[in-house]
Short mmCIF file of C-alpha atoms and ligand atoms in Angstrom, two decimals:
data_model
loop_
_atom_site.label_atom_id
_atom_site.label_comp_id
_atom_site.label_asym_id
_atom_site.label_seq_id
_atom_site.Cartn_x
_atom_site.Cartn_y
_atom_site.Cartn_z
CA UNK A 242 118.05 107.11 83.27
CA UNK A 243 117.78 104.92 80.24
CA UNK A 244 116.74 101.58 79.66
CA UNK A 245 120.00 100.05 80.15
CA UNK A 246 120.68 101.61 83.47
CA UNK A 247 119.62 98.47 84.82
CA UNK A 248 122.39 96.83 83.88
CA UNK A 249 124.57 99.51 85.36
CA UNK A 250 124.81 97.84 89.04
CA UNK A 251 125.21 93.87 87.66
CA UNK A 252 128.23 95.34 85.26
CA UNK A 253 129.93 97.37 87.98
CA UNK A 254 129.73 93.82 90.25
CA UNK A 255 130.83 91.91 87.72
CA UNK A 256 133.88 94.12 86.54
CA UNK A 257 134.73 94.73 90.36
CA UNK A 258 134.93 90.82 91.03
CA UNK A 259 136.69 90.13 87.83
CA UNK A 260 139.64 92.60 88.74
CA UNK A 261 139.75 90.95 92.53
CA UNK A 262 139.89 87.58 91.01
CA UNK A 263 142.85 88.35 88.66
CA UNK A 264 144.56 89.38 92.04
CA UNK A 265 144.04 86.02 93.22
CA UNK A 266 140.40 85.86 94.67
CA UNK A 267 138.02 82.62 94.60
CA UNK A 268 135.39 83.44 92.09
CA UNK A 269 133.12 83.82 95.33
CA UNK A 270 135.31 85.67 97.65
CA UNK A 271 135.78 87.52 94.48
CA UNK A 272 132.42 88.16 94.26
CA UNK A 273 131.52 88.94 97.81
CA UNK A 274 134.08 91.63 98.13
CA UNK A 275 132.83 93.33 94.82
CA UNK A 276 129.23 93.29 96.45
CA UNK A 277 130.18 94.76 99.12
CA UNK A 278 132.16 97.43 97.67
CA UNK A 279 129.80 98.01 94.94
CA UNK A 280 126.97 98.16 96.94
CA UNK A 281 127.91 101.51 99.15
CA UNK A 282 128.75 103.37 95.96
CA UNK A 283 125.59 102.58 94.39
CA UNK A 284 124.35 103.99 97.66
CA UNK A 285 126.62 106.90 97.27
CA UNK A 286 125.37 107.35 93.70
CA UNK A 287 121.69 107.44 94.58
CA UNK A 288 122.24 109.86 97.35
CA UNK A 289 123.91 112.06 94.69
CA UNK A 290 121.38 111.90 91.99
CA UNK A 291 118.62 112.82 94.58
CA UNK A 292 120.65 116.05 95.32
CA UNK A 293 119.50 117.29 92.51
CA UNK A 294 117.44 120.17 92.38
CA UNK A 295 113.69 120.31 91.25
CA UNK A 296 112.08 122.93 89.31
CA UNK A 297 108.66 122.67 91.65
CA UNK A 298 108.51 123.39 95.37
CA UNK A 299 107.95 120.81 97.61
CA UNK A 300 104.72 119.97 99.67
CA UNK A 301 104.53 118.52 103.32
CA UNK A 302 102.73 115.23 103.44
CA UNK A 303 102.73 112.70 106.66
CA UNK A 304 102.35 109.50 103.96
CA UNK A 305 105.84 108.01 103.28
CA UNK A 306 107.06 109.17 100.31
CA UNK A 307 109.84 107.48 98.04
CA UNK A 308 112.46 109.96 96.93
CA UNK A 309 115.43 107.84 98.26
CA UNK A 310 114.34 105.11 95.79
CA UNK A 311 113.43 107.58 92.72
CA UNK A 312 117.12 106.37 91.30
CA UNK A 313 116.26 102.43 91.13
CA UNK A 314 112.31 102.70 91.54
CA UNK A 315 111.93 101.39 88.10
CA UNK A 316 114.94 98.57 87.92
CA UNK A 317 113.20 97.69 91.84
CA UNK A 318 109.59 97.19 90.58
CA UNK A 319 110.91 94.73 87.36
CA UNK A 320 112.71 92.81 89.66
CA UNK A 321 110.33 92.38 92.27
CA UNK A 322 107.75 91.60 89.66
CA UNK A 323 105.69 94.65 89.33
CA UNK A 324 106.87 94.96 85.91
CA UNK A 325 104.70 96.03 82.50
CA UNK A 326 102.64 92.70 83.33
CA UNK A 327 101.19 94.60 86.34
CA UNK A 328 101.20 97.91 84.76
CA UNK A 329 99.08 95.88 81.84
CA UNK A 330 96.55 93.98 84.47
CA UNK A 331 96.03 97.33 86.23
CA UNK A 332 95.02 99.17 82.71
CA UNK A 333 92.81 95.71 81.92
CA UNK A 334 90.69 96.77 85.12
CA UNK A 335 90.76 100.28 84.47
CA UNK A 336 89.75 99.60 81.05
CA UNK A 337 90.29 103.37 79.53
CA UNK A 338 88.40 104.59 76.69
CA UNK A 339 89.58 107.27 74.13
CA UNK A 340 89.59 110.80 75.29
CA UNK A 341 89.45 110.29 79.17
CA UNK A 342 90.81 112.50 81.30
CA UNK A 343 92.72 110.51 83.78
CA UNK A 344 94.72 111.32 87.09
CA UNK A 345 97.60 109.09 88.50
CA UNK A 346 97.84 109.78 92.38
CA UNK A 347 101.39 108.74 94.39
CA UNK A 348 102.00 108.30 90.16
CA UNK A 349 106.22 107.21 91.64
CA UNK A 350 108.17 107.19 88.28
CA UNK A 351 104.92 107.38 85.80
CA UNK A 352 105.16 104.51 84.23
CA UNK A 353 101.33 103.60 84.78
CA UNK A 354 100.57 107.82 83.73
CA UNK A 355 101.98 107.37 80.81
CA UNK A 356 100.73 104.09 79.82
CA UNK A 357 97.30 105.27 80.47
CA UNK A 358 97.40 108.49 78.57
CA UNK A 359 98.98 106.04 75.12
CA UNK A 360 95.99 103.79 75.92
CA UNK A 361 93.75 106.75 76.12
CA UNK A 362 95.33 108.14 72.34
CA UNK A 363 95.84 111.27 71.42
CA UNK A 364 92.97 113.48 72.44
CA UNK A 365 93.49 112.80 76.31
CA UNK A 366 95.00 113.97 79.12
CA UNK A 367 97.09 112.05 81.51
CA UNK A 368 98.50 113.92 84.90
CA UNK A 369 100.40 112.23 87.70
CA UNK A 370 100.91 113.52 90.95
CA UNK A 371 103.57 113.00 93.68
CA UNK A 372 105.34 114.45 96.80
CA UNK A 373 108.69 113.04 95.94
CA UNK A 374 110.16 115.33 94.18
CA UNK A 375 112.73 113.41 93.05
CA UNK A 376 110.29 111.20 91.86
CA UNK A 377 108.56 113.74 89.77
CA UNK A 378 111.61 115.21 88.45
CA UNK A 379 112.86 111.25 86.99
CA UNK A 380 109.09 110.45 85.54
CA UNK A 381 109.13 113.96 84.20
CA UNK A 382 112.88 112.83 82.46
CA UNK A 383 111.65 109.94 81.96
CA UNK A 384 108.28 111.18 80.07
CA UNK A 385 110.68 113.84 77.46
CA UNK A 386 113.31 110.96 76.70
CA UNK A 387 109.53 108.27 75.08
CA UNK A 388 107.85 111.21 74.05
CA UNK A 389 104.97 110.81 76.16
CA UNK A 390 102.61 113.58 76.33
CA UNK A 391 101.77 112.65 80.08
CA UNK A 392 102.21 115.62 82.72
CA UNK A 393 103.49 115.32 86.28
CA UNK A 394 103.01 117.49 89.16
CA UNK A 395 104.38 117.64 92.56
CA UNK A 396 101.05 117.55 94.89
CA UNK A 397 99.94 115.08 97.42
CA UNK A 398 96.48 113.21 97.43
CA UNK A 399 94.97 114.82 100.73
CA UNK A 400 95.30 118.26 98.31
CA UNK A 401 94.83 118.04 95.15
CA UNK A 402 95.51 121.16 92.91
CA UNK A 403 92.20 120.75 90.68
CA UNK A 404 88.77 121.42 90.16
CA UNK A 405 85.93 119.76 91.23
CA UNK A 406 84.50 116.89 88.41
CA UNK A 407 87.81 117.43 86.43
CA UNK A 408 88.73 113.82 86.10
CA UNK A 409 87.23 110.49 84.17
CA UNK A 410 89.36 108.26 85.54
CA UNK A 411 91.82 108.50 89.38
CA UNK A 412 94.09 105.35 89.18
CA UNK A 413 96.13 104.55 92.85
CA UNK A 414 98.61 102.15 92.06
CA UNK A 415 100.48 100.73 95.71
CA UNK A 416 99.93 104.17 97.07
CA UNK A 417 97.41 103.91 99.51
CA UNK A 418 99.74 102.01 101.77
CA UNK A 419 101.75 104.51 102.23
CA UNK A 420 99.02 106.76 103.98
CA UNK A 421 97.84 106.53 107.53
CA UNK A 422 94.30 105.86 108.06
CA UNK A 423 92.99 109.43 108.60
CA UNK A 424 95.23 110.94 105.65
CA UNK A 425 93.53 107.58 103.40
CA UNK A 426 90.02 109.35 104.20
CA UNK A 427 91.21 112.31 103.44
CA UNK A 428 93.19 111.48 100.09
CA UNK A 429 89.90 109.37 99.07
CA UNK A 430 87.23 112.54 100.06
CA UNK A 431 90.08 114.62 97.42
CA UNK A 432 89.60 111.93 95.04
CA UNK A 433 85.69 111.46 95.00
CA UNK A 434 85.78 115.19 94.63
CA UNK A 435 87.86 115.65 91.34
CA UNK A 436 86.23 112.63 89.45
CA UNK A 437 83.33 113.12 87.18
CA UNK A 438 79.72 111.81 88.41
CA UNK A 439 79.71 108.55 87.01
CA UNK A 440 83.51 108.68 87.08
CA UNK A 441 86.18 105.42 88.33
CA UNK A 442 88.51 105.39 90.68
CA UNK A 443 90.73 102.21 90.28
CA UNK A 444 93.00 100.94 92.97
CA UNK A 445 95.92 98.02 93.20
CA UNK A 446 97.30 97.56 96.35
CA UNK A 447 97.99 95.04 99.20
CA UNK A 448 95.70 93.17 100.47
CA UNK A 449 94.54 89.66 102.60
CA UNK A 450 97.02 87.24 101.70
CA UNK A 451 95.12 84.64 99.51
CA UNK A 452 97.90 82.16 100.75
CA UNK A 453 98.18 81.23 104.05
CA UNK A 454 101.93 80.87 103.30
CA UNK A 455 102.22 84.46 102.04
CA UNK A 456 101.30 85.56 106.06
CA UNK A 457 104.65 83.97 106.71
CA UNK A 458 106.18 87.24 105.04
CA UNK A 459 103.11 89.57 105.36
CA UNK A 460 102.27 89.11 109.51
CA UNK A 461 104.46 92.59 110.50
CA UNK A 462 102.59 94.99 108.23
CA UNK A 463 99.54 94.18 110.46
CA UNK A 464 101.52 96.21 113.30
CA UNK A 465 102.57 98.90 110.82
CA UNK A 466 99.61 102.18 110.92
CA UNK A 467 99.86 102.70 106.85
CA UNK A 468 99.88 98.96 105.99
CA UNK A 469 97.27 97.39 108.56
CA UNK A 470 94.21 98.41 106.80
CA UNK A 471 95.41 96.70 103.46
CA UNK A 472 95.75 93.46 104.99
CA UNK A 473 93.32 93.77 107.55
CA UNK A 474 91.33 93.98 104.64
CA UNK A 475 89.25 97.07 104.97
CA UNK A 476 90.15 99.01 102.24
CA UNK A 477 86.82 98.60 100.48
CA UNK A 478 85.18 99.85 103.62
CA UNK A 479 87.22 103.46 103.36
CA UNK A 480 86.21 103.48 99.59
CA UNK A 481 82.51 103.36 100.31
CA UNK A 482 83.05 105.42 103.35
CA UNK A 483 84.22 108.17 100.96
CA UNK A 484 80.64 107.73 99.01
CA UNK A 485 81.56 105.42 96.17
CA UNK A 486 79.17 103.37 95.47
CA UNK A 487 79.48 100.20 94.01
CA UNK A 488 83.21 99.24 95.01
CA UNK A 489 83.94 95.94 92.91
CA UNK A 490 86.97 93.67 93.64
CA UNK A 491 88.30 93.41 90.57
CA UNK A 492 90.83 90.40 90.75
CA UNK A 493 94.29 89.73 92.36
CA UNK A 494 97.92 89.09 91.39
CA UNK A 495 100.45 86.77 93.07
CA UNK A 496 97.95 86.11 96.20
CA UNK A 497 98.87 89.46 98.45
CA UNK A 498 97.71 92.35 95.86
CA UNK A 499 94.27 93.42 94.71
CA UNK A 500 92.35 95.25 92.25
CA UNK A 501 89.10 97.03 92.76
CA UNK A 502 87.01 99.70 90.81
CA UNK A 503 84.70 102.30 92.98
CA UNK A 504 82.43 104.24 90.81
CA UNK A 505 81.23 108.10 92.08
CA UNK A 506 77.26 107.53 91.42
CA UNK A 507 75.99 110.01 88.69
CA UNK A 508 74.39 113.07 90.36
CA UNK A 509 70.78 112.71 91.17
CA UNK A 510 68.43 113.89 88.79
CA UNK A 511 64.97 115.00 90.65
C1 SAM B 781 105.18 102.28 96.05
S1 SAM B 781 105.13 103.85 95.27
C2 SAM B 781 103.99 103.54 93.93
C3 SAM B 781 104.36 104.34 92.73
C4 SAM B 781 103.53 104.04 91.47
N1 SAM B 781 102.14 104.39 91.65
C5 SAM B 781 103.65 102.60 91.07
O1 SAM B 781 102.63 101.92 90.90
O2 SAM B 781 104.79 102.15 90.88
C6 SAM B 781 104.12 104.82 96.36
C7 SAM B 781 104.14 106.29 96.00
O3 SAM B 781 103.20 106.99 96.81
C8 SAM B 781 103.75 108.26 97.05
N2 SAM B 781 103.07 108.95 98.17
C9 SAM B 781 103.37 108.93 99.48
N3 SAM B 781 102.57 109.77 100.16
C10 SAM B 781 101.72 110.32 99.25
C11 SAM B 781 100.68 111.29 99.32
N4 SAM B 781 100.32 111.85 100.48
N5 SAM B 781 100.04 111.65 98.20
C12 SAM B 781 100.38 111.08 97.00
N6 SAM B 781 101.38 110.17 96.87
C13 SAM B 781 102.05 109.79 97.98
C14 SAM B 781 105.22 108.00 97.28
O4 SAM B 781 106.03 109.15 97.12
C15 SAM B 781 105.49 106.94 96.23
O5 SAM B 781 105.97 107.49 95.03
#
């Protein structure tokens, strides 16, 4: 995908409509049709692109992964804005320093892996990790086409394929919703274990709606078993229950996300 294929979808509307209105159409009617006939190829079109094969073998997780969306995942976060502002608020509170070694888990499309290994430079290493497939295979694409030197992996959080102490920085970016609660403890005892001592784990994800207006939209993911603990609020709790220690809120973004940072203390010295 390139960075026009955004426009792909709005063109293919806008050509369909334009045809049905020089057969007589009202601009809307016109317009309505070519949604709904536009819409169900798109469909088709995703389906086909995630028949595509992928060099790694796939791993069984119970969190939901994305692969139907690997396609549009991109074009989807812009629009819903999750775009490079987030990406840029997320790196502001992970605040990477030259040379860190840094993991991306549930890393989607890699756009935060890869702009964590730039703002790490040259001498670092940036790895993202994912069960979709499909998702791995389009950041992977997508990583060759900018010249990124960021690597992605097919793995899921409750297994990580790496040593202990391996990592500087572990940055979970609207993953952990997509675990239930006993795969979250498991996923964050992974994650404790492959950061340094000293090392920071730095999370945006849902969380309490700031805005009592936002619980208007938000109320059903209270019922749901991998969103209730984000806006139940007790993410922090699973963080120190994992054995970081301190776990700092770290600001918020349109009223229903939230950043923290959860250090792994530095090994005792006596
Ligand atoms: C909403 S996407 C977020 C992607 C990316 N981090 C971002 O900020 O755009 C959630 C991702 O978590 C992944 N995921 C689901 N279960 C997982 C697991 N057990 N381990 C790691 N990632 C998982 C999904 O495949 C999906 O790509």
């Amino acid at each position: 995908m390139n960075r026009w294929s955004w426009l792909c979808p709005w063109l293919a509307i806008a050509l369909a409509a334009a045809v049905f209105m020089l057969f007589g159409l009202t601009w809307w009617s016109a317009l309505l049709a070519a949604f709904l006939l536009v819409c169900p190829a798109l469909l088709l079109w995703g389906l086909f692109i995630i028949r595509q094969k992928s060099d790694e073998p796939a791993v069984h997780t119970r969190g939901m992964t994305m692969n139907w969306a690997a396609p549009f995942y991109d074009v989807y976060c812009r629009a819903v804005g999750l775009g490079q502002g987030f990406r840029g608020q997320t790196l502001q509170v992970a605040a990477i320093r030259a040379g860190e070694a840094i993991l991306d888990v549930g890393c989607g499309t890699g756009v935060l892996t890869r702009r964590a290994g730039e703002a790490a430079g040259p001498a670092a290493s940036a790895v993202g990790i994912d069960p979709g497939q499909d998702m791995i295979r389009v950041a992977k694409e997508n990583a060759q086409r900018l010249g990124s030197r960021a690597a992605f992996k097919v793995a899921a959080i409750e297994q990580l394929p790496f040593e202990n102490a391996r990592f500087d920085v572990v940055l979970a970016s609207l993953m952990l919703h997509h675990l239930p609660p006993d795969l979250k403890r498991q996923g964050l005892r992974e994650v404790y274990r492959v950061l340094k001592p000293g090392g920071r784990f730095i999370v945006a994800d849902f969380y309490r709606p700031a805005n009592p207006l936002w619980w208007l939209v938000a109320w059903p993911f209270l019922f749901m078993p991998t969103t209730a603990d984000n806006f139940h609020g007790t993410l922090p709790d699973y963080f120190r229950e994992a054995g970081f220690d301190p776990v700092q809120g770290n600001g918020r973004r349109a009223g229903i996300l939230a950043f923290w940072t959860a250090i792994k203390p530095e090994e005792k010295t006596s």
